[in-house]
Short mmCIF file of C-alpha atoms in Angstrom, two decimals:
data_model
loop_
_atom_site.label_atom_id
_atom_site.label_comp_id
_atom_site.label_asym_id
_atom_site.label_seq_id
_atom_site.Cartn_x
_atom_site.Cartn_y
_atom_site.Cartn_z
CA UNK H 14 -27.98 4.37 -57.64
CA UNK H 15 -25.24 2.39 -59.29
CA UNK H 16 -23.83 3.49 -62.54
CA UNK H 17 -20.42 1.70 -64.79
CA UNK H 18 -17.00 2.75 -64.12
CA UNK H 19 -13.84 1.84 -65.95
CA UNK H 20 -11.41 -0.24 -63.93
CA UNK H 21 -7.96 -0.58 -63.68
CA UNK H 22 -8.04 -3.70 -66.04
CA UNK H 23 -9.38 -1.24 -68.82
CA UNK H 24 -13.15 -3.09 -68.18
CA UNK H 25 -16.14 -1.56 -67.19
CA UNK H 26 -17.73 -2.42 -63.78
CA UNK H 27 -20.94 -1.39 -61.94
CA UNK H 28 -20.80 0.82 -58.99
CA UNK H 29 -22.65 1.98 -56.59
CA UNK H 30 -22.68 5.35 -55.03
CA UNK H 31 -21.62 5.31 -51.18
CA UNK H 32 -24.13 5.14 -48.21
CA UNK H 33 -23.43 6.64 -44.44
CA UNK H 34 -22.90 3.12 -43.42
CA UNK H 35 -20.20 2.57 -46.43
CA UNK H 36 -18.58 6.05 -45.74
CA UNK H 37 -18.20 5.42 -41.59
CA UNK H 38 -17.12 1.98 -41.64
CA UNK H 39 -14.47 2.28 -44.19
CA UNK H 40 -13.58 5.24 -42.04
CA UNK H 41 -13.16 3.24 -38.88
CA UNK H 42 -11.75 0.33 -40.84
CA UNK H 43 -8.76 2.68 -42.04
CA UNK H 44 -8.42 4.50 -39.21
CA UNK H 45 -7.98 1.27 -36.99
CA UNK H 46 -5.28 0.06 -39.80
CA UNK H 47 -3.31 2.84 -38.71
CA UNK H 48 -3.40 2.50 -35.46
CA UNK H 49 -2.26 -1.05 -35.68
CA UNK H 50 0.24 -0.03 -38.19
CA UNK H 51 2.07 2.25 -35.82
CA UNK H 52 1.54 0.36 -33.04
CA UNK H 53 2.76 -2.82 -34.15
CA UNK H 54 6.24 -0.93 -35.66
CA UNK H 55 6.47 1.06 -32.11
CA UNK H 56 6.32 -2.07 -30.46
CA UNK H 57 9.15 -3.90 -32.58
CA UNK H 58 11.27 -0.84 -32.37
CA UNK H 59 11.06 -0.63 -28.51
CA UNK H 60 12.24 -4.53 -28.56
CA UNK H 61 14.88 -4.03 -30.37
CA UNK H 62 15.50 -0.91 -27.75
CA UNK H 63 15.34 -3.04 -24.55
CA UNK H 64 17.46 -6.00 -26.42
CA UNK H 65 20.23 -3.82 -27.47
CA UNK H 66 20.17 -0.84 -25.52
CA UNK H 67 22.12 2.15 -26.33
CA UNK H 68 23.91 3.77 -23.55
CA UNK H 69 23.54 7.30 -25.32
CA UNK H 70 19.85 7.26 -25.99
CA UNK H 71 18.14 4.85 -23.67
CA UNK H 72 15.68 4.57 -21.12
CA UNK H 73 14.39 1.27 -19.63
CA UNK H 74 11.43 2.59 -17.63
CA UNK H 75 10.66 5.08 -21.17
CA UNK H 76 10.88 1.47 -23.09
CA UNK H 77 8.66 0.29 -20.90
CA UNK H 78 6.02 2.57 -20.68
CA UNK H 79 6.05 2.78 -24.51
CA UNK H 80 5.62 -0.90 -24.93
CA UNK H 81 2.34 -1.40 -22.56
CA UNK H 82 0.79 1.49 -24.77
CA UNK H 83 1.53 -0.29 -28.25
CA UNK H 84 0.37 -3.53 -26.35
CA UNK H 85 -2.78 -1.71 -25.10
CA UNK H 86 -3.65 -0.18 -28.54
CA UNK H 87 -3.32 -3.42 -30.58
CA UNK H 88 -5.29 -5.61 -27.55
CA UNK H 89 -8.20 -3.19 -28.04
CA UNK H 90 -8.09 -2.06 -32.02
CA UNK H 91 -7.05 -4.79 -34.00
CA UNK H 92 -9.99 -7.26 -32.94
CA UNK H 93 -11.66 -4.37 -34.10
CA UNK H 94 -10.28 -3.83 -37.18
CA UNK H 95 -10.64 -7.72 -38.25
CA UNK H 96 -14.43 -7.19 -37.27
CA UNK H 97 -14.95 -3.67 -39.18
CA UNK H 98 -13.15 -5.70 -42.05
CA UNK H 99 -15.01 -8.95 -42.13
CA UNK H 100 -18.26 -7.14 -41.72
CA UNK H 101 -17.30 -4.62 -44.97
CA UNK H 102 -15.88 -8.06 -47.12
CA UNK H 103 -19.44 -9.83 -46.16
CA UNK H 104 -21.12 -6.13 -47.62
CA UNK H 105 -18.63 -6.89 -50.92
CA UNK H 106 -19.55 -10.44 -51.10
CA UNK H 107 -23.30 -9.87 -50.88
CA UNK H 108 -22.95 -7.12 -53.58
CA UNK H 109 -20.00 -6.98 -55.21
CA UNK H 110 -20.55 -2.88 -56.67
CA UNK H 111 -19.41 -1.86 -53.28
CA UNK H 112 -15.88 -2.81 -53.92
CA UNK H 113 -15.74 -0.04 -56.34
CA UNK H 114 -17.56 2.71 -54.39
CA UNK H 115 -15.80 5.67 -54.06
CA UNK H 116 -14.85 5.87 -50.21
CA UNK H 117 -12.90 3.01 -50.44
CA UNK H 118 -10.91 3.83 -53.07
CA UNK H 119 -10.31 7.14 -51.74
CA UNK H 120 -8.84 5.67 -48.63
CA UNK H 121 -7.13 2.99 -50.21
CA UNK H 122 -5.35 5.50 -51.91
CA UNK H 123 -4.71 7.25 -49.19
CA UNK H 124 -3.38 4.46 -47.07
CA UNK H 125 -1.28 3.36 -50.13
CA UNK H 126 -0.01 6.77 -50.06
CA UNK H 127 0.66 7.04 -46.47
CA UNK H 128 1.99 3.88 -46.03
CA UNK H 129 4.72 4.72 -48.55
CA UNK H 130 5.35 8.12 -46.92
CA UNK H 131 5.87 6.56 -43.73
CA UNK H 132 7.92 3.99 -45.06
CA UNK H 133 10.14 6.97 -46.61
CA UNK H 134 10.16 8.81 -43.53
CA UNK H 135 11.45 6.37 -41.06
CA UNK H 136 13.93 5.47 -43.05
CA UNK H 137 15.00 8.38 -43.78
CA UNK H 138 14.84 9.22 -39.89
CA UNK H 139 16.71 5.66 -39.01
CA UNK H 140 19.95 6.48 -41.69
CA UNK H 141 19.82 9.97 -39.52
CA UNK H 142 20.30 8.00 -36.21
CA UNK H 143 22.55 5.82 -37.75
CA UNK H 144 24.81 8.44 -38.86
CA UNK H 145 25.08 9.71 -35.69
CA UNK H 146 26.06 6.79 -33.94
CA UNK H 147 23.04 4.18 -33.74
CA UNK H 148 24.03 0.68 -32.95
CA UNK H 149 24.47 -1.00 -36.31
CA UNK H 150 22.01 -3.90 -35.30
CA UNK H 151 19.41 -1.91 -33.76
CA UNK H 152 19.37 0.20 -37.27
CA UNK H 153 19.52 -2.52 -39.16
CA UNK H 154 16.89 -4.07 -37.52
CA UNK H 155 14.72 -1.44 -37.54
CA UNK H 156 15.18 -1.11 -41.11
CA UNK H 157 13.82 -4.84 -41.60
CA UNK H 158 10.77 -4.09 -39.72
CA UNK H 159 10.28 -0.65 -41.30
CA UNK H 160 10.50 -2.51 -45.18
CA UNK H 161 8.68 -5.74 -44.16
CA UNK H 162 5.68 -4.04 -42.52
CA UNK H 163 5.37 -0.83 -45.34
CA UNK H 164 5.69 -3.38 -47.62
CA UNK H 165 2.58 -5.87 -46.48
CA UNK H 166 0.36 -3.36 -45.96
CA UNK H 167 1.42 -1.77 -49.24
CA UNK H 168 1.18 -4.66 -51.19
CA UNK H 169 -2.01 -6.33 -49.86
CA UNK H 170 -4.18 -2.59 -50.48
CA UNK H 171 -2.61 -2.54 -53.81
CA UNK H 172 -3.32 -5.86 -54.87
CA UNK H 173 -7.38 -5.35 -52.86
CA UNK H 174 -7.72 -2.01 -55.50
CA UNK H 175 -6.98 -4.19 -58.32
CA UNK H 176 -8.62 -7.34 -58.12
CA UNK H 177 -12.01 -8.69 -59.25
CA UNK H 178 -14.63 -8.49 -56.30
CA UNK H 179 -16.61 -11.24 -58.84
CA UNK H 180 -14.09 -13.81 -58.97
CA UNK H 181 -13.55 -15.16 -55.00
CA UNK H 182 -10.54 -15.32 -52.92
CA UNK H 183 -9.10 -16.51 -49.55
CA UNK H 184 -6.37 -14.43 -49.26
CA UNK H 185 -7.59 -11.69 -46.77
CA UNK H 186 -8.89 -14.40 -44.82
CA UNK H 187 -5.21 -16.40 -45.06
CA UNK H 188 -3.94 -12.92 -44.62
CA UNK H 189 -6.00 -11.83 -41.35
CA UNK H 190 -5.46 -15.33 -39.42
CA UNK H 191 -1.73 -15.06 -40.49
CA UNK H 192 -1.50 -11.23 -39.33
CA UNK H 193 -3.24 -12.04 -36.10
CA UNK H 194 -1.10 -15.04 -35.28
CA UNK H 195 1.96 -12.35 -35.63
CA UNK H 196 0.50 -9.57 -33.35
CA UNK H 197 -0.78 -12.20 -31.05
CA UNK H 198 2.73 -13.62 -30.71
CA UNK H 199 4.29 -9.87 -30.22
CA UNK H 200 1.98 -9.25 -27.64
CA UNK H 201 2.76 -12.29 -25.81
CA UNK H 202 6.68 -11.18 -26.15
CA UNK H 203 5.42 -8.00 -24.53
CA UNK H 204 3.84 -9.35 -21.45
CA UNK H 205 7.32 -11.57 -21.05
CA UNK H 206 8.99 -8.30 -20.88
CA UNK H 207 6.62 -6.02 -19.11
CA UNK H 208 5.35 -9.04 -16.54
CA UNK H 209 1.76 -9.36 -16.23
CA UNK H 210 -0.67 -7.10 -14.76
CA UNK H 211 0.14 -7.65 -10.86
CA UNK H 212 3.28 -7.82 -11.91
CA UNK H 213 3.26 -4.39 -12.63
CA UNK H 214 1.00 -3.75 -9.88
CA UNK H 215 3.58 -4.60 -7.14
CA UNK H 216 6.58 -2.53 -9.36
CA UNK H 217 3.97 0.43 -8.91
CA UNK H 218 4.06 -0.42 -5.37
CA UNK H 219 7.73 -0.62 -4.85
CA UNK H 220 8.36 2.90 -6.98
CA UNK H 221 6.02 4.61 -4.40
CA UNK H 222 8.31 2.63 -1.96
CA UNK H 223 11.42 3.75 -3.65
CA UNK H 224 9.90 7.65 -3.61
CA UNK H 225 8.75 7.40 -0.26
CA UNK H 226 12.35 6.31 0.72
CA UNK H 227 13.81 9.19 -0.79
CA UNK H 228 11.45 11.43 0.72
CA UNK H 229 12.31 9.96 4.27
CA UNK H 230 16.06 10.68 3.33
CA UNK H 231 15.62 14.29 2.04
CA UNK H 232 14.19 15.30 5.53
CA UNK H 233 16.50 13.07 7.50
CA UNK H 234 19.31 15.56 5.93
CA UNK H 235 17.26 18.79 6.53
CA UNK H 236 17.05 18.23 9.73
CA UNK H 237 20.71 17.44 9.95
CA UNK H 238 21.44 20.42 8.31
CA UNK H 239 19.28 22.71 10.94
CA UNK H 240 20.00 20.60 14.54
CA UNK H 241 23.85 19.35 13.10
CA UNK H 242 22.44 16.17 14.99
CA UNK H 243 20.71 13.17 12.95
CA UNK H 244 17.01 12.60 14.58
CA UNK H 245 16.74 9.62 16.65
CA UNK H 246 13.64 8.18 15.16
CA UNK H 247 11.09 9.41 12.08
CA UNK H 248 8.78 11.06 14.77
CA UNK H 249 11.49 13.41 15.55
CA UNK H 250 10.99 14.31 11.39
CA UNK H 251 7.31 15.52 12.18
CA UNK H 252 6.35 19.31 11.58
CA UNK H 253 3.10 20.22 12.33
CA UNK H 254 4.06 24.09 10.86
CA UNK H 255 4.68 22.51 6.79
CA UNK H 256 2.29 19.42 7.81
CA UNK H 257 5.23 16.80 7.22
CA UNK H 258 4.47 13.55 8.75
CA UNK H 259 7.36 10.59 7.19
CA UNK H 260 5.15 8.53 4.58
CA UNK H 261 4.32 4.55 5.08
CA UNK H 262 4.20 1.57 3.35
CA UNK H 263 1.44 1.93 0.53
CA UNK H 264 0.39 -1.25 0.71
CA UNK H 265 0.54 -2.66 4.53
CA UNK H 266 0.51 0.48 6.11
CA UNK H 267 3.85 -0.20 7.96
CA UNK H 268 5.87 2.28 8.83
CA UNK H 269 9.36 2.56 7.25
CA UNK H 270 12.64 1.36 8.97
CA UNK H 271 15.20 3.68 9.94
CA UNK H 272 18.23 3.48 11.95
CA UNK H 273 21.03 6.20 13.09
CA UNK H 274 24.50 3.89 12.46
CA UNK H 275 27.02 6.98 13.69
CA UNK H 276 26.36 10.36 14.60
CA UNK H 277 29.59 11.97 15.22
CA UNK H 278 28.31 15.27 16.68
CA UNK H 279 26.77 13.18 19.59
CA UNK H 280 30.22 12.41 20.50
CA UNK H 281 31.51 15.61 20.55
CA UNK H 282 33.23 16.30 16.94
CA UNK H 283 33.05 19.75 15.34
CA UNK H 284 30.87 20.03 12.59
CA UNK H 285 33.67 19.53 10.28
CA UNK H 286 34.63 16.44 11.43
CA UNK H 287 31.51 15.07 11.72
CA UNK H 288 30.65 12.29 9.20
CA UNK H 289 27.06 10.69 10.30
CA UNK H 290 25.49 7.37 8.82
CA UNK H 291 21.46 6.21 8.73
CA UNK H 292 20.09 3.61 7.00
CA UNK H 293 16.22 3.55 5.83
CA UNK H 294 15.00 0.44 4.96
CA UNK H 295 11.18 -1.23 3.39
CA UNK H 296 10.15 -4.85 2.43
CA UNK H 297 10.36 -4.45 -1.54
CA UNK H 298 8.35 -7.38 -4.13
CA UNK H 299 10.03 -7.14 -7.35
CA UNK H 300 14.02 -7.47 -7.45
CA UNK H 301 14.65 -3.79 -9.77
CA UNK H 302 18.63 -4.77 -10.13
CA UNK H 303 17.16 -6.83 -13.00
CA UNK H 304 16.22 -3.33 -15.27
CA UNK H 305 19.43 -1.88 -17.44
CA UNK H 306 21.57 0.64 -16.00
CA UNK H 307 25.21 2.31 -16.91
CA UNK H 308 25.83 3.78 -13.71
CA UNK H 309 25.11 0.42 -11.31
CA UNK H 310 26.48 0.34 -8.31
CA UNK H 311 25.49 -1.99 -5.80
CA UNK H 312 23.02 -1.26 -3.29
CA UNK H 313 24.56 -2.08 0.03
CA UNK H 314 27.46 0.60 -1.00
CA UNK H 315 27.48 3.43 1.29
CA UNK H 316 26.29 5.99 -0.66
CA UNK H 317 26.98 9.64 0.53
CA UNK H 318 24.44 12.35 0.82
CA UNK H 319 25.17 15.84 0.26
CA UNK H 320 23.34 18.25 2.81
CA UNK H 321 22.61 21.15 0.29
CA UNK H 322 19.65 22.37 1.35
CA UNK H 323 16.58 22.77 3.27
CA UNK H 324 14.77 20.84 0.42
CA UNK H 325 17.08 18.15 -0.03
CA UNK H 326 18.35 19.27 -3.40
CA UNK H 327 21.32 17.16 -4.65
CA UNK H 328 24.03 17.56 -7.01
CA UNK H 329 23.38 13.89 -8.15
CA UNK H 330 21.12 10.84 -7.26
CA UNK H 331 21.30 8.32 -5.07
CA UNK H 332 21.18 4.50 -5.53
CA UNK H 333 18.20 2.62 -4.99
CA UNK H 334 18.47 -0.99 -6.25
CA UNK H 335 17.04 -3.27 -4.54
CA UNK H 336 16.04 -7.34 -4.75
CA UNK H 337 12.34 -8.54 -3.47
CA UNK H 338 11.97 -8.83 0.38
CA UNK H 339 13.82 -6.32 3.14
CA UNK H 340 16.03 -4.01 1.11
CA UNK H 341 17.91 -1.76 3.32
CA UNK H 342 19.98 1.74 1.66
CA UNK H 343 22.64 3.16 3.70
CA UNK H 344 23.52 6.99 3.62
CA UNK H 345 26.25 8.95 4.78
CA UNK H 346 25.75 12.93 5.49
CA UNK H 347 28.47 14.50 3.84
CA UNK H 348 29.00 18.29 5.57
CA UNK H 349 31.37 19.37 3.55
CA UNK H 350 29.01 19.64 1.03
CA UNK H 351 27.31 22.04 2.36
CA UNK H 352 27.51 25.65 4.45
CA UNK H 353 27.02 24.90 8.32
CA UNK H 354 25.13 26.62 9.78
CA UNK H 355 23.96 27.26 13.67
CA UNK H 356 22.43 24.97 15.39
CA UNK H 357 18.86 25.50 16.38
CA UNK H 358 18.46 25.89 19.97
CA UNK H 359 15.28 25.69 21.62
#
């Protein structure tokens, strides 16, 4: 049923009362504009993160993680979004009382509304940061995007309520080529950060490497803590009573290197004398030394471990940078960091 309505130019137009199909796929055509919206600002911000990173509030690996989700949401939604759109301007051009039906306007409203509340917020939440101590180009950055972006979308909807569906136009077709060529070229900036997809495959692989490491290292000093002796080899680490058996390579299958360097107690010191060495070592494929960090130190510095318990709790963590190839960490068992006790005798 179609019926006239006054439009914002004071004239009246015809306009047609909304269908299911109208009502869902300006639905989904809104709803993946916001996901692109945020996505697309997210991903900007956590550039501007990685590229000037802020020793107070900043995590690589966090930047990271936050940057293949934006990347994953506008990969998947925004083809989507140009196809919801396209198919909805086709439904306008073929009859042109459908740009006035009242779904859209609702949501163009509503994304006119929220694009402006957004726009406040962030900026109101940026100055915040600011003010307590946010690198001056990272806010004022952030700012830019936050203004440009709000401002786009904020425009373009405005200017979409207002015009003539009669008369025809280019621009959201100039506008979604241009808009694509942007998000394509941020997404391409992502991947040159994150590395591809085996790229990230083999850092997965050298994390569990990295974990498993640490693992080997934790029961290397329990056992030093209950035997006051460093075990020989990582068979002497099996216990059949908790089911431990020391962890391999994820990917060959190889077992892990490890090698006693000193063991003072074999020689005879007392136990507070004795300061022992071990180094465990894997074959690594991505070179980590590369990621930010403010407390670097280099990986072939001795790095001592402080017995403190039977779980291999420490007061503070241990090093593990590493290049691609045979990385190998060296430990030292510190006992005065801990409460001797007995040795075990069986």
């Amino acid at each position: 049923m179609k019926t006239l309505k006054r439009n914002l130019h004071g004239t009246f137009v015809e306009s047609q009362h909304s269908t299911a199909r109208d009502v869902f796929g300006h639905l989904l055509a809104i709803g993946t504009l916001y996901a692109c919206f945020g996505s697309f600002i997210a991903l900007l911000f956590q550039y501007i993160n990685v590229k000037f990173p802020d020793a107070l509030s900043y995590s690589y690996v966090g930047s990271l993680d936050a940057i293949r989700t934006s990347m994953a949401i506008l990969i998947v939604v925004w083809p989507v979004f140009i196809f919801i759109s396209w198919l909805l301007a086709k439904d306008v051009k073929a009859n042109p009382a459908k740009h006035n039906i009242g779904i859209k306007k609702w949501l163009l409203y509503l994304t006119l509304f929220a694009t402006a509340i957004t726009m406040i917020v962030d900026l109101v939440t940026l100055v915040n940061y600011f003010l307590n101590g946010e690198i001056t180009t990272r806010f004022i950055l952030k700012v830019i995007i936050v203004l440009l972006t709000s401002a786009s979308v904020f425009g373009y909807y405005l200017w979409d309520l207002r015009r003539d569906a009669t008369v025809p136009t280019k621009l959201p077709m100039i506008a979604a080529i241009k808009d694509s060529i942007i998000i394509a070229a941020v997404i391409i900036l992502g991947f040159v950060l994150v590395g591809s997809p085996a790229q990230q495959r083999a850092v997965r692989f050298d994390e569990t490497r990295v974990n498993d490491l640490s693992v080997i290292q934790n029961e290397v000093v329990n056992y030093y803590v209950t035997k006051h002796v460093l075990p020989v080899s990582l068979a002497d680490l099996s216990n059949t009573l908790y089911g431990f058996a020391a962890p391999v390579d994820p990917e060959s299958g190889e077992a892990y290197s490890y090698d006693v360097i000193i063991d003072t107690m074999i020689s005879g010191a007392t136990p507070d004398e004795s300061i022992s060495k071990f180094k465990v070592c894997a074959n690594f494929a991505t070179d980590n030394n590369i990621t930010p960090t403010y407390t670097s130190t280099s990986a072939k510095t001795t790095a001592p471990v402080p017995a403190r318990d039977m779980y291999g709790n420490s007061p503070y963590s241990n090093n593990w940078s590493h290049t691609a190839g045979t990385v190998c960490f060296e430990r030292q068992v510190d006992s005065s960091m801990f409460i001797s006790n007995p040795p075990i005798v069986k």
